[in-house]
Coordinates of C-alpha atoms in Angstrom, one line a residue:
X6 CA 12.4 -39.5 29.1
X7 CA 13.3 -40.7 32.6
X8 CA 10.0 -41.4 34.6
X9 CA 11.1 -39.3 37.6
X10 CA 11.9 -36.3 35.4
X11 CA 8.6 -36.8 33.5
X12 CA 6.4 -36.7 36.6
X13 CA 8.2 -33.7 37.9
X14 CA 7.5 -31.9 34.6
X15 CA 3.9 -33.2 34.6
X16 CA 3.1 -31.6 37.9
X17 CA 4.2 -28.2 36.6
X18 CA 1.8 -28.4 33.6
X19 CA -1.5 -26.6 34.2
X20 CA -3.7 -27.4 31.2
X21 CA -4.7 -30.6 29.4
X22 CA -3.4 -29.0 26.1
X23 CA 0.1 -28.7 27.6
X24 CA 0.0 -32.3 28.9
X25 CA -1.1 -33.8 25.5
X26 CA 1.5 -31.7 23.6
X27 CA 4.2 -33.0 26.0
X28 CA 3.1 -36.6 25.4
X29 CA 3.1 -36.1 21.6
X30 CA 6.6 -34.9 21.7
X31 CA 7.9 -38.1 23.3
X32 CA 8.8 -41.1 21.2
X33 CA 8.4 -43.7 23.9
X34 CA 6.5 -43.6 27.2
X35 CA 5.8 -46.3 29.8
X36 CA 2.2 -47.2 30.7
X37 CA 2.8 -45.7 34.2
X38 CA 3.7 -42.4 32.6
X39 CA 0.7 -42.5 30.3
X40 CA -1.8 -43.4 33.1
X41 CA -0.1 -40.7 35.3
X42 CA -0.8 -38.2 32.5
X43 CA -4.5 -39.2 32.4
X44 CA -4.7 -38.8 36.1
X45 CA -3.2 -35.3 35.9
X46 CA -5.7 -34.4 33.1
X47 CA -8.6 -35.6 35.2
X48 CA -7.4 -33.4 38.1
X49 CA -7.3 -30.4 35.9
X50 CA -10.4 -31.0 33.8
X51 CA -12.9 -32.3 36.4
X52 CA -14.7 -30.2 39.0
X53 CA -17.9 -30.6 41.1
X54 CA -20.0 -30.1 38.0
X55 CA -18.2 -32.8 35.9
X56 CA -16.0 -32.5 32.8
X57 CA -15.2 -28.8 32.2
X58 CA -14.1 -29.4 28.5
X59 CA -16.0 -32.2 26.8
X60 CA -14.0 -31.4 23.6
X61 CA -11.0 -33.0 25.3
X62 CA -12.4 -36.5 24.5
X63 CA -12.1 -35.8 20.7
X64 CA -8.4 -34.8 20.9
X65 CA -6.3 -37.0 18.6
X66 CA -3.5 -37.6 21.2
X67 CA -6.1 -38.4 23.9
X68 CA -7.9 -40.9 21.6
X69 CA -4.6 -42.5 20.7
X70 CA -3.8 -43.0 24.4
X71 CA -7.2 -44.6 25.0
X72 CA -6.7 -46.9 21.9
X73 CA -3.4 -48.1 23.4
X74 CA -4.9 -48.8 26.8
X75 CA -7.9 -50.7 25.2
X76 CA -6.0 -53.0 22.9
X77 CA -2.9 -53.6 25.1
X78 CA -4.6 -53.9 28.5
X79 CA -3.1 -57.4 29.1
X80 CA 0.5 -55.9 28.7
X81 CA -0.1 -53.1 31.3
X82 CA 1.5 -53.1 34.7
X83 CA -1.0 -53.3 37.7
X84 CA -0.2 -49.6 38.5
X85 CA -0.7 -48.5 34.9
X86 CA -3.9 -50.4 34.5
X87 CA -5.6 -49.3 37.7
X88 CA -4.4 -45.6 37.5
X89 CA -5.8 -45.4 34.0
X90 CA -9.1 -47.0 35.1
X91 CA -9.4 -44.4 37.9
X92 CA -8.6 -41.5 35.6
X93 CA -11.0 -42.5 32.9
X94 CA -13.9 -43.0 35.4
X95 CA -13.2 -39.5 36.7
X96 CA -13.2 -38.1 33.1
X97 CA -16.8 -39.5 32.7
X98 CA -15.9 -42.1 30.0
X99 CA -19.0 -44.2 29.2
X100 CA -18.8 -47.3 31.5
X101 CA -20.4 -49.4 28.7
X102 CA -17.6 -48.5 26.2
X103 CA -15.3 -51.1 24.8
X104 CA -12.4 -49.2 26.4
X105 CA -13.8 -49.5 30.0
X106 CA -15.0 -53.1 29.4
X107 CA -11.4 -54.1 28.4
X108 CA -9.8 -52.4 31.5
X109 CA -12.4 -53.9 33.8
X110 CA -12.1 -57.4 32.3
X111 CA -8.4 -57.3 32.7
X112 CA -8.7 -56.0 36.3
X113 CA -11.2 -58.8 37.2
X114 CA -8.9 -61.5 35.7
X115 CA -5.9 -60.3 37.7
X116 CA -8.1 -60.1 40.8
X117 CA -9.2 -63.7 40.3
X118 CA -5.6 -64.8 40.0
X119 CA -4.5 -63.0 43.2
X120 CA -2.0 -60.8 41.3
X121 CA -3.0 -57.5 43.0
X122 CA -1.2 -56.0 46.0
X123 CA -3.1 -54.4 48.8
X124 CA -2.5 -51.0 47.2
X125 CA -3.8 -52.3 43.9
X126 CA -6.9 -53.8 45.6
X127 CA -7.6 -50.4 47.2
X128 CA -7.3 -48.6 43.9
X129 CA -9.6 -51.1 42.2
X130 CA -12.1 -50.8 45.0
X131 CA -12.2 -47.0 44.7
X132 CA -12.8 -47.3 41.0
X133 CA -15.6 -49.9 41.4
X134 CA -17.4 -47.8 44.0
X135 CA -17.3 -44.8 41.7
X136 CA -18.3 -46.9 38.6
X137 CA -20.8 -49.6 39.6
X138 CA -22.0 -48.7 43.1
X139 CA -23.4 -51.1 45.7
X140 CA -24.3 -54.0 43.3
X141 CA -20.7 -54.7 42.2
X142 CA -19.9 -58.4 42.9
X143 CA -16.1 -57.7 42.5
X144 CA -16.1 -55.8 45.8
X145 CA -16.7 -59.0 47.7
X146 CA -13.7 -60.6 46.0
X147 CA -11.6 -57.6 47.0
X148 CA -12.7 -58.0 50.6
X149 CA -11.8 -61.7 50.6
X150 CA -8.4 -61.0 49.2
X151 CA -7.8 -58.2 51.7
X152 CA -8.5 -60.6 54.5
X153 CA -5.6 -62.7 53.4
X154 CA -3.2 -59.8 53.6
X155 CA -1.4 -58.7 56.8
X156 CA -4.0 -56.3 58.2
X157 CA -1.6 -54.9 60.8
X158 CA 0.6 -53.4 58.0
X159 CA -2.2 -51.6 56.2
X160 CA -1.7 -47.9 55.5
X161 CA -4.5 -45.4 56.6
X162 CA -5.6 -45.2 52.9
X163 CA -6.0 -49.0 52.7
X164 CA -7.9 -49.1 56.0
X165 CA -10.3 -46.3 54.8
X166 CA -10.9 -48.2 51.5
X167 CA -11.8 -51.4 53.2
X168 CA -14.3 -49.5 55.4
X169 CA -15.9 -48.0 52.3
X170 CA -16.2 -51.4 50.6
X171 CA -17.6 -53.0 53.8
X172 CA -20.3 -50.3 53.9
X173 CA -21.5 -51.5 50.5
X174 CA -21.2 -55.3 51.0
X175 CA -22.8 -55.2 54.5
X176 CA -25.7 -53.1 53.1
X177 CA -26.3 -56.0 50.7
X178 CA -26.7 -58.3 53.6
X179 CA -23.2 -59.9 53.7
X180 CA -21.8 -60.5 57.2
X181 CA -18.2 -59.3 57.8
X182 CA -18.2 -58.7 61.6
X183 CA -15.1 -60.7 62.2
X184 CA -13.1 -58.6 59.7
X185 CA -14.7 -55.5 61.1
X186 CA -13.6 -56.4 64.6
X187 CA -10.0 -56.9 63.4
X188 CA -10.2 -53.7 61.4
X189 CA -11.6 -51.7 64.3
X190 CA -8.7 -52.9 66.5
X191 CA -6.0 -52.0 64.0
X192 CA -7.6 -48.6 63.2
X193 CA -7.6 -47.7 66.9
X194 CA -3.7 -47.8 66.8
X195 CA -3.6 -45.5 63.7
X196 CA -6.1 -42.8 64.7
X197 CA -3.5 -40.2 65.4
X198 CA -2.2 -40.5 61.8
X199 CA -5.6 -39.9 60.1
X200 CA -6.3 -36.9 57.9
X201 CA -9.5 -34.9 58.3
X202 CA -11.0 -36.8 55.3
X203 CA -10.0 -40.3 56.5
X204 CA -11.3 -39.6 60.1
X205 CA -14.6 -38.4 58.6
X206 CA -15.0 -41.4 56.2
X207 CA -14.3 -43.9 59.0
X208 CA -16.7 -42.3 61.4
X209 CA -19.4 -42.3 58.7
X210 CA -18.6 -46.0 58.0
X211 CA -19.0 -46.9 61.7
X212 CA -22.4 -45.2 61.6
X213 CA -23.5 -47.1 58.5
X214 CA -22.1 -50.4 59.8
X215 CA -23.7 -49.8 63.2
X216 CA -20.6 -50.4 65.1
X217 CA -22.0 -49.4 68.5
X218 CA -19.7 -51.9 70.3
X219 CA -16.6 -50.1 69.0
X220 CA -16.6 -47.6 71.8
X221 CA -12.8 -47.1 72.2
X222 CA -12.4 -46.4 68.5
X223 CA -15.4 -44.1 68.3
X224 CA -14.2 -42.2 71.3
X225 CA -10.7 -41.9 70.0
X226 CA -11.9 -40.7 66.5
X227 CA -14.3 -38.1 68.1
X228 CA -11.5 -36.7 70.2
X229 CA -9.1 -36.8 67.2
X230 CA -11.7 -34.8 65.2
X231 CA -11.4 -31.8 67.5
X232 CA -8.1 -30.6 65.9
X233 CA -9.5 -31.1 62.4
X234 CA -12.7 -29.0 62.8
X235 CA -11.3 -25.9 60.9
X236 CA -10.1 -28.2 58.1
X237 CA -13.1 -30.4 57.5
X238 CA -15.0 -29.8 54.3
X239 CA -18.8 -29.3 54.7
X240 CA -19.5 -32.9 53.8
X241 CA -16.9 -34.2 56.2
X242 CA -18.1 -32.1 59.1
X243 CA -21.7 -33.3 58.6
X244 CA -20.4 -36.9 58.7
X245 CA -18.6 -36.2 62.0
X246 CA -21.6 -34.5 63.6
X247 CA -23.8 -37.4 62.5
X248 CA -21.4 -39.8 64.2
X249 CA -21.5 -37.7 67.4
X250 CA -25.3 -37.9 67.4
X251 CA -25.5 -41.6 66.5
X252 CA -23.0 -42.7 69.1
X253 CA -24.2 -40.3 71.8
X254 CA -20.7 -38.7 72.0
X255 CA -20.4 -35.4 73.8
X256 CA -16.9 -33.9 73.9
X257 CA -16.7 -30.5 75.4
X258 CA -13.5 -29.6 73.5
X259 CA -15.3 -30.5 70.2
X260 CA -18.1 -28.0 71.1
X261 CA -15.4 -25.4 71.9
X262 CA -13.8 -26.1 68.5
X263 CA -17.2 -25.6 66.8
X264 CA -17.6 -22.3 68.7
X265 CA -14.3 -21.0 67.3
X266 CA -15.0 -22.3 63.7
X267 CA -18.7 -21.6 63.0
X268 CA -18.8 -17.8 63.8
X269 CA -15.8 -17.2 61.5
X270 CA -17.2 -19.4 58.7
X271 CA -20.9 -18.8 58.9
X272 CA -21.2 -17.1 55.5
X273 CA -19.2 -19.7 53.7
X274 CA -20.5 -22.9 55.4
X275 CA -23.1 -24.8 53.4
X276 CA -26.6 -24.3 54.9
X277 CA -26.9 -28.1 55.4
X278 CA -23.8 -28.0 57.5
X279 CA -25.2 -25.2 59.6
X280 CA -28.4 -27.1 60.0
X281 CA -26.5 -30.2 61.2
X282 CA -24.5 -28.0 63.7
X283 CA -27.8 -26.7 65.1
X284 CA -29.3 -30.2 65.2
X285 CA -26.2 -31.3 67.2
X286 CA -26.6 -28.5 69.7
X287 CA -30.3 -29.1 70.0
X288 CA -30.1 -32.8 70.5
X289 CA -27.3 -32.5 73.0
X290 CA -29.0 -29.5 74.7
X291 CA -25.9 -27.4 74.2
X292 CA -26.7 -23.7 74.4
X293 CA -23.7 -22.2 72.6
X294 CA -24.2 -18.5 72.4
X295 CA -21.3 -17.9 69.9
X296 CA -22.8 -20.5 67.6
X297 CA -26.4 -19.4 68.0
X298 CA -25.6 -15.7 67.6
X299 CA -23.6 -16.5 64.4
X300 CA -26.4 -18.7 63.0
X301 CA -28.9 -15.9 63.7
X302 CA -26.8 -13.4 61.6
X303 CA -26.4 -16.1 58.9
X304 CA -30.1 -16.5 58.7
X305 CA -30.7 -12.8 58.4
X306 CA -28.3 -12.7 55.5
X307 CA -29.1 -15.9 53.7
X308 CA -32.7 -16.9 54.6
X309 CA -33.9 -16.4 51.0
X310 CA -31.5 -19.1 49.8
X311 CA -32.5 -21.7 52.4
X312 CA -34.9 -24.6 51.9
X313 CA -37.9 -24.9 54.2
X314 CA -36.3 -27.7 56.1
X315 CA -33.1 -25.6 56.6
X316 CA -35.2 -22.7 57.8
X317 CA -36.7 -24.9 60.4
X318 CA -33.4 -26.4 61.4
X319 CA -31.9 -22.9 61.9
X320 CA -34.8 -21.5 64.0
X321 CA -36.3 -24.4 66.1
X322 CA -33.2 -24.8 68.4
X323 CA -33.7 -21.2 69.6
X324 CA -37.1 -22.1 71.0
X325 CA -36.1 -25.6 72.3
X326 CA -33.1 -24.1 74.2
X327 CA -35.0 -20.9 75.2
X328 CA -32.6 -18.4 73.8
X329 CA -33.0 -15.0 72.1
X330 CA -29.9 -13.7 70.4
X331 CA -28.9 -10.0 70.4
X332 CA -30.3 -9.8 66.8
X333 CA -33.7 -11.3 67.8
X334 CA -35.8 -8.5 66.4
X335 CA -34.1 -8.7 63.0
X336 CA -34.1 -12.5 63.1
X337 CA -37.8 -12.9 63.6
X338 CA -38.7 -10.0 61.3
X339 CA -36.8 -11.9 58.6
X340 CA -38.6 -15.1 59.5
X341 CA -42.0 -13.4 59.2
X342 CA -41.1 -12.1 55.7
X343 CA -40.0 -15.6 54.6
X344 CA -43.1 -17.2 56.0
X345 CA -45.3 -14.7 54.2
X346 CA -43.7 -15.4 50.9
X347 CA -43.1 -19.1 51.2
X348 CA -45.8 -20.4 53.6
X349 CA -47.2 -22.9 51.1
X350 CA -43.8 -24.5 50.5
X351 CA -43.6 -25.8 54.1
X352 CA -44.6 -29.3 54.9
X353 CA -47.4 -29.3 57.6
X354 CA -45.3 -30.9 60.4
X355 CA -42.3 -28.7 59.6
X356 CA -44.5 -25.5 59.8
X357 CA -46.1 -26.6 63.1
X358 CA -42.7 -27.4 64.7
X359 CA -41.4 -24.0 63.6
X360 CA -44.3 -21.9 64.8
X361 CA -44.4 -23.9 68.1
X362 CA -40.7 -23.2 68.8
X363 CA -41.4 -19.5 68.3
X364 CA -44.0 -19.3 71.1
X365 CA -41.6 -21.0 73.5
X366 CA -39.6 -17.8 73.4
X367 CA -42.5 -15.4 73.3
X368 CA -42.5 -14.8 69.6
X369 CA -46.2 -15.0 68.6
X370 CA -47.0 -16.1 65.0
X371 CA -50.6 -14.7 65.2
X372 CA -50.7 -14.0 61.4
X373 CA -50.2 -17.6 60.6
X374 CA -52.4 -19.3 63.3
X375 CA -55.7 -19.1 61.3
X376 CA -54.0 -21.5 58.8
X377 CA -52.7 -23.8 61.6
X378 CA -56.2 -24.1 63.2
X379 CA -58.1 -24.5 59.9
X380 CA -59.7 -27.9 59.3
X381 CA -57.9 -28.2 56.0
X382 CA -54.4 -27.9 57.6
X383 CA -55.3 -30.3 60.4
X384 CA -56.4 -32.8 57.8
X385 CA -53.0 -32.4 56.1
X386 CA -51.3 -33.0 59.4
X387 CA -53.4 -36.1 59.9
X388 CA -52.5 -37.4 56.4
X389 CA -48.7 -37.2 56.8
X390 CA -46.6 -39.2 59.3
X391 CA -46.6 -39.1 62.2
X392 CA -50.2 -37.9 61.9
X393 CA -52.0 -36.3 64.8
X394 CA -50.3 -38.2 67.5
X395 CA -50.1 -37.0 71.1
X396 CA -46.9 -35.0 70.6
X397 CA -48.4 -33.1 67.6
X398 CA -51.7 -32.5 69.4
X399 CA -49.8 -31.2 72.4
X400 CA -48.0 -28.6 70.2
X401 CA -51.4 -27.5 68.7
X402 CA -52.9 -27.3 72.2
X403 CA -49.9 -25.2 73.5
X404 CA -50.2 -22.9 70.5
X405 CA -53.9 -22.4 71.3
X406 CA -53.3 -21.9 75.0
X407 CA -50.5 -19.4 74.2
X408 CA -52.7 -17.2 72.1
X409 CA -55.5 -17.5 74.7
X410 CA -53.3 -16.4 77.6
X411 CA -50.7 -14.2 75.9
X412 CA -52.4 -12.8 72.8
X413 CA -55.9 -11.7 74.0
X414 CA -56.2 -9.6 70.8
X415 CA -56.2 -12.7 68.6
X416 CA -59.7 -13.2 67.1
X417 CA -59.0 -15.9 64.5
X418 CA -60.3 -19.5 64.5
X419 CA -59.9 -21.5 67.7
X420 CA -58.6 -25.1 68.0
X421 CA -61.5 -27.5 68.3
X422 CA -61.6 -29.4 71.5
X423 CA -61.2 -32.8 69.8
X424 CA -57.7 -31.8 68.8
X425 CA -56.7 -30.7 72.3
X426 CA -54.9 -33.0 74.8
X427 CA -55.9 -33.3 78.5
X428 CA -52.3 -33.0 79.7
X429 CA -49.0 -32.1 78.1
X430 CA -46.4 -34.9 77.8
X431 CA -43.0 -34.1 79.4
X432 CA -40.6 -34.8 76.6
X433 CA -37.5 -33.4 78.3
X434 CA -38.8 -32.2 81.6
X435 CA -40.1 -35.3 83.4
X436 CA -39.7 -34.8 87.2
X437 CA -36.4 -35.7 88.9
X438 CA -37.8 -38.3 91.3
X439 CA -34.8 -38.1 93.7
X440 CA -34.9 -34.3 93.8
X441 CA -38.7 -34.2 94.4
X442 CA -38.3 -36.8 97.2
X443 CA -35.8 -34.5 99.0
X444 CA -38.1 -31.5 98.6
X445 CA -41.1 -33.4 99.9
X446 CA -39.1 -34.5 103.0
X447 CA -38.1 -30.8 103.6
X448 CA -41.7 -29.7 103.2
X449 CA -42.9 -32.4 105.7
X450 CA -40.4 -31.1 108.2
X451 CA -41.6 -27.5 107.6
X452 CA -45.4 -28.0 107.4
X453 CA -45.5 -30.9 109.9
X454 CA -48.1 -32.9 108.1
X455 CA -48.2 -34.5 104.6
X456 CA -51.8 -33.4 104.0
X457 CA -50.6 -29.8 103.4
X458 CA -49.1 -30.3 100.0
X459 CA -49.9 -32.5 96.9
X460 CA -47.5 -33.7 94.2
X461 CA -47.9 -34.3 90.5
X462 CA -51.2 -32.3 90.5
X463 CA -53.1 -32.2 87.2
X464 CA -54.5 -28.8 86.4
X465 CA -57.5 -28.0 84.2
X466 CA -55.0 -26.2 81.9
X467 CA -53.1 -29.2 80.5
X468 CA -50.0 -28.7 82.8
X469 CA -49.0 -31.0 85.7
X470 CA -47.6 -29.1 88.8
X471 CA -44.7 -30.9 90.6
X472 CA -46.0 -29.8 94.1
X473 CA -49.0 -27.6 94.9
X474 CA -49.7 -25.7 98.2
X475 CA -53.0 -24.0 98.9
X476 CA -53.4 -20.9 101.1
X477 CA -56.5 -19.2 102.5
X478 CA -57.1 -15.4 102.4
X479 CA -55.0 -14.8 105.6
X480 CA -52.1 -16.8 104.2
X481 CA -52.6 -20.0 106.2
X482 CA -51.8 -23.3 104.6
X483 CA -54.9 -25.4 103.7
X484 CA -55.1 -29.2 103.3
X485 CA -54.3 -30.1 99.7
X486 CA -57.7 -31.8 99.3
X487 CA -59.7 -28.7 100.3
X488 CA -61.6 -27.1 97.4
X489 CA -63.3 -24.2 99.1
X490 CA -61.9 -20.9 100.5
X491 CA -58.7 -21.4 98.4
X492 CA -57.3 -17.9 98.0
X493 CA -53.8 -18.6 96.6
X494 CA -52.2 -21.5 94.9
X495 CA -48.4 -22.0 95.0
X496 CA -46.9 -24.2 92.3
X497 CA -43.4 -25.5 93.2
X498 CA -41.4 -26.3 90.0
X499 CA -38.7 -28.7 91.2
X500 CA -36.3 -28.3 88.2
X501 CA -33.7 -31.1 87.9
X502 CA -30.8 -30.9 85.5
X503 CA -32.9 -32.4 82.7
X504 CA -35.0 -29.2 82.5
X505 CA -31.9 -27.0 81.8
X506 CA -29.6 -26.7 78.9
X507 CA -26.4 -28.7 79.4
X508 CA -23.9 -27.2 81.8
X509 CA -26.1 -24.2 82.2
X510 CA -28.7 -22.6 84.4
X511 CA -30.8 -21.7 81.4
X512 CA -34.3 -23.3 81.4
X513 CA -35.4 -25.3 78.3
X514 CA -38.2 -23.7 76.3
X515 CA -40.9 -26.2 77.2
X516 CA -40.3 -25.6 81.0
X517 CA -40.0 -21.8 80.6
X518 CA -43.4 -21.6 78.8
X519 CA -45.0 -23.9 81.4
X520 CA -43.9 -21.7 84.3
X521 CA -45.0 -18.6 82.3
X522 CA -48.4 -20.0 81.7
X523 CA -48.9 -21.2 85.3
X524 CA -48.3 -17.6 86.4
X525 CA -50.8 -16.3 83.9
X526 CA -53.3 -18.9 85.1
X527 CA -53.1 -17.5 88.6
X528 CA -50.5 -19.7 90.3
X529 CA -47.6 -18.2 92.3
X530 CA -44.7 -20.0 90.7
X531 CA -41.8 -20.9 93.0
X532 CA -38.8 -22.3 91.2
X533 CA -36.7 -24.9 93.1
X534 CA -33.7 -25.4 90.8
X535 CA -31.3 -28.3 91.4
X536 CA -28.3 -26.1 91.7
X537 CA -29.7 -24.3 94.7
X538 CA -30.4 -27.4 96.7
X539 CA -27.9 -30.0 95.7
X540 CA -25.5 -28.9 98.5
X541 CA -28.1 -28.8 101.3
X542 CA -26.9 -31.7 103.4
X543 CA -29.8 -32.4 105.8
X544 CA -33.5 -32.1 106.1
X545 CA -33.4 -29.1 108.5
X546 CA -31.3 -27.1 105.9
X547 CA -33.8 -28.1 103.2
X548 CA -36.7 -27.0 105.3
X549 CA -35.0 -23.7 106.1
X550 CA -34.4 -23.1 102.4
X551 CA -38.0 -23.9 101.5
X552 CA -39.3 -21.6 104.2
X553 CA -37.3 -18.7 102.8
X554 CA -38.2 -19.5 99.2
X555 CA -42.0 -20.2 99.6
X556 CA -42.9 -18.0 102.6
X557 CA -40.3 -15.1 102.5
X558 CA -42.7 -12.8 104.6
X559 CA -42.6 -15.1 107.6
X560 CA -39.0 -16.3 107.3
X561 CA -36.9 -15.2 110.4

């Protein structure tokens, strides 16, 4: 039969039985036709769980085909040899069998003689990656041969294959940066031609290969990924999100594409993909209400099927970014049910992070705090990395302070003083030095003397106040150093952009809880957000703004 006609017929056959019957009816077939038939069988018979019909390997026609490939491997064309190798690997043929040994030996011989084209080298590389993994010495030979080819003429598939091989060879300690530099330059010119899969694979390779200097290529790939968001598989989308996180990329139109895709697909996306989307939003401080609302609904529906790490990944960003979705009551009711049934399954640090994120948004896990403050649990925290470092002890202290201030009905165990910090570290909310300097200049103009306010004041309650002003009973400003006759304390929270979600006026969770607690501790909290003062051009306008904000009763 004519090859072209054969392949046309082959593509219309839907079962391995039909394909093998078709082969048995032909008197003569070329090795290309035979290997094509094996590839078609592998497409039909293999899914994510492996070989669907193991009985196929005992079929007489199939065994005859394999016999022919094993004992006539030296007579095969390059295409026939390498296509057969790929198909048999996919069909889970034992790598130690004489059949596979014969095909691999012949492939290695042709590789050594330089008889393989670029396309052949890529096909062999794919097979070796599937079959032998990172320790395969032939992969280095393939890279050496590829370097001798005209790299500018490579197809996207060939480019992707070389990146995959380089991931393995570089992981083994081999240096290929010169080839990578050439490859990165060529890839930059082909970005617009890349499929979703190819774009994802290359981004993943750039992460593994730590190509932080390839900024133009990374930027182009991240922008190119935007149009592929609806078409990425779960695994591909995770690779892309990891690249955005690793390289620090933040593309607004990519976030917008996620906002269109995630709500529509929340019930079909793999939980690990949703976890990675939430990690991306959390790390980039992106409060995307469409995404967060959809994830809340997804959690309510699927929480019982999530791992403990996935549960934490779904919930923690709500606290970090200080957001309660419309379904908050159902969301936290579901979380409480899950915690009651699976509390022992959580790793200690995961559980602490989860419960701490809840109190940031005024969801109080009082039923679980006796466990958190117990000596046994604290010993488990100490025993697992990162142990009881300052950040962990700050979370414990803030949990304890929250129940003391906001849950007076809590009568469980307290947190021992040796586990409490003296001051909370400012992970995201360190003061904006430039902004505070402008506010202090305005205050000096308003109050006339520097003695009437203090900056970066440590309180007995673990928080540091940006600027503090003390007033007596009649409302007169007192010197900051005075300790007696202080009737009111005003805490100015000078909130720079770093204390808000990205492109938003929504305070981050750790700053929101600080201001809430300062109020409960007796301070009059006055928020000075960056967006209210960034356009004030001179000191007099700043002083006027501060007068109105801090002393509204005497203004005007």
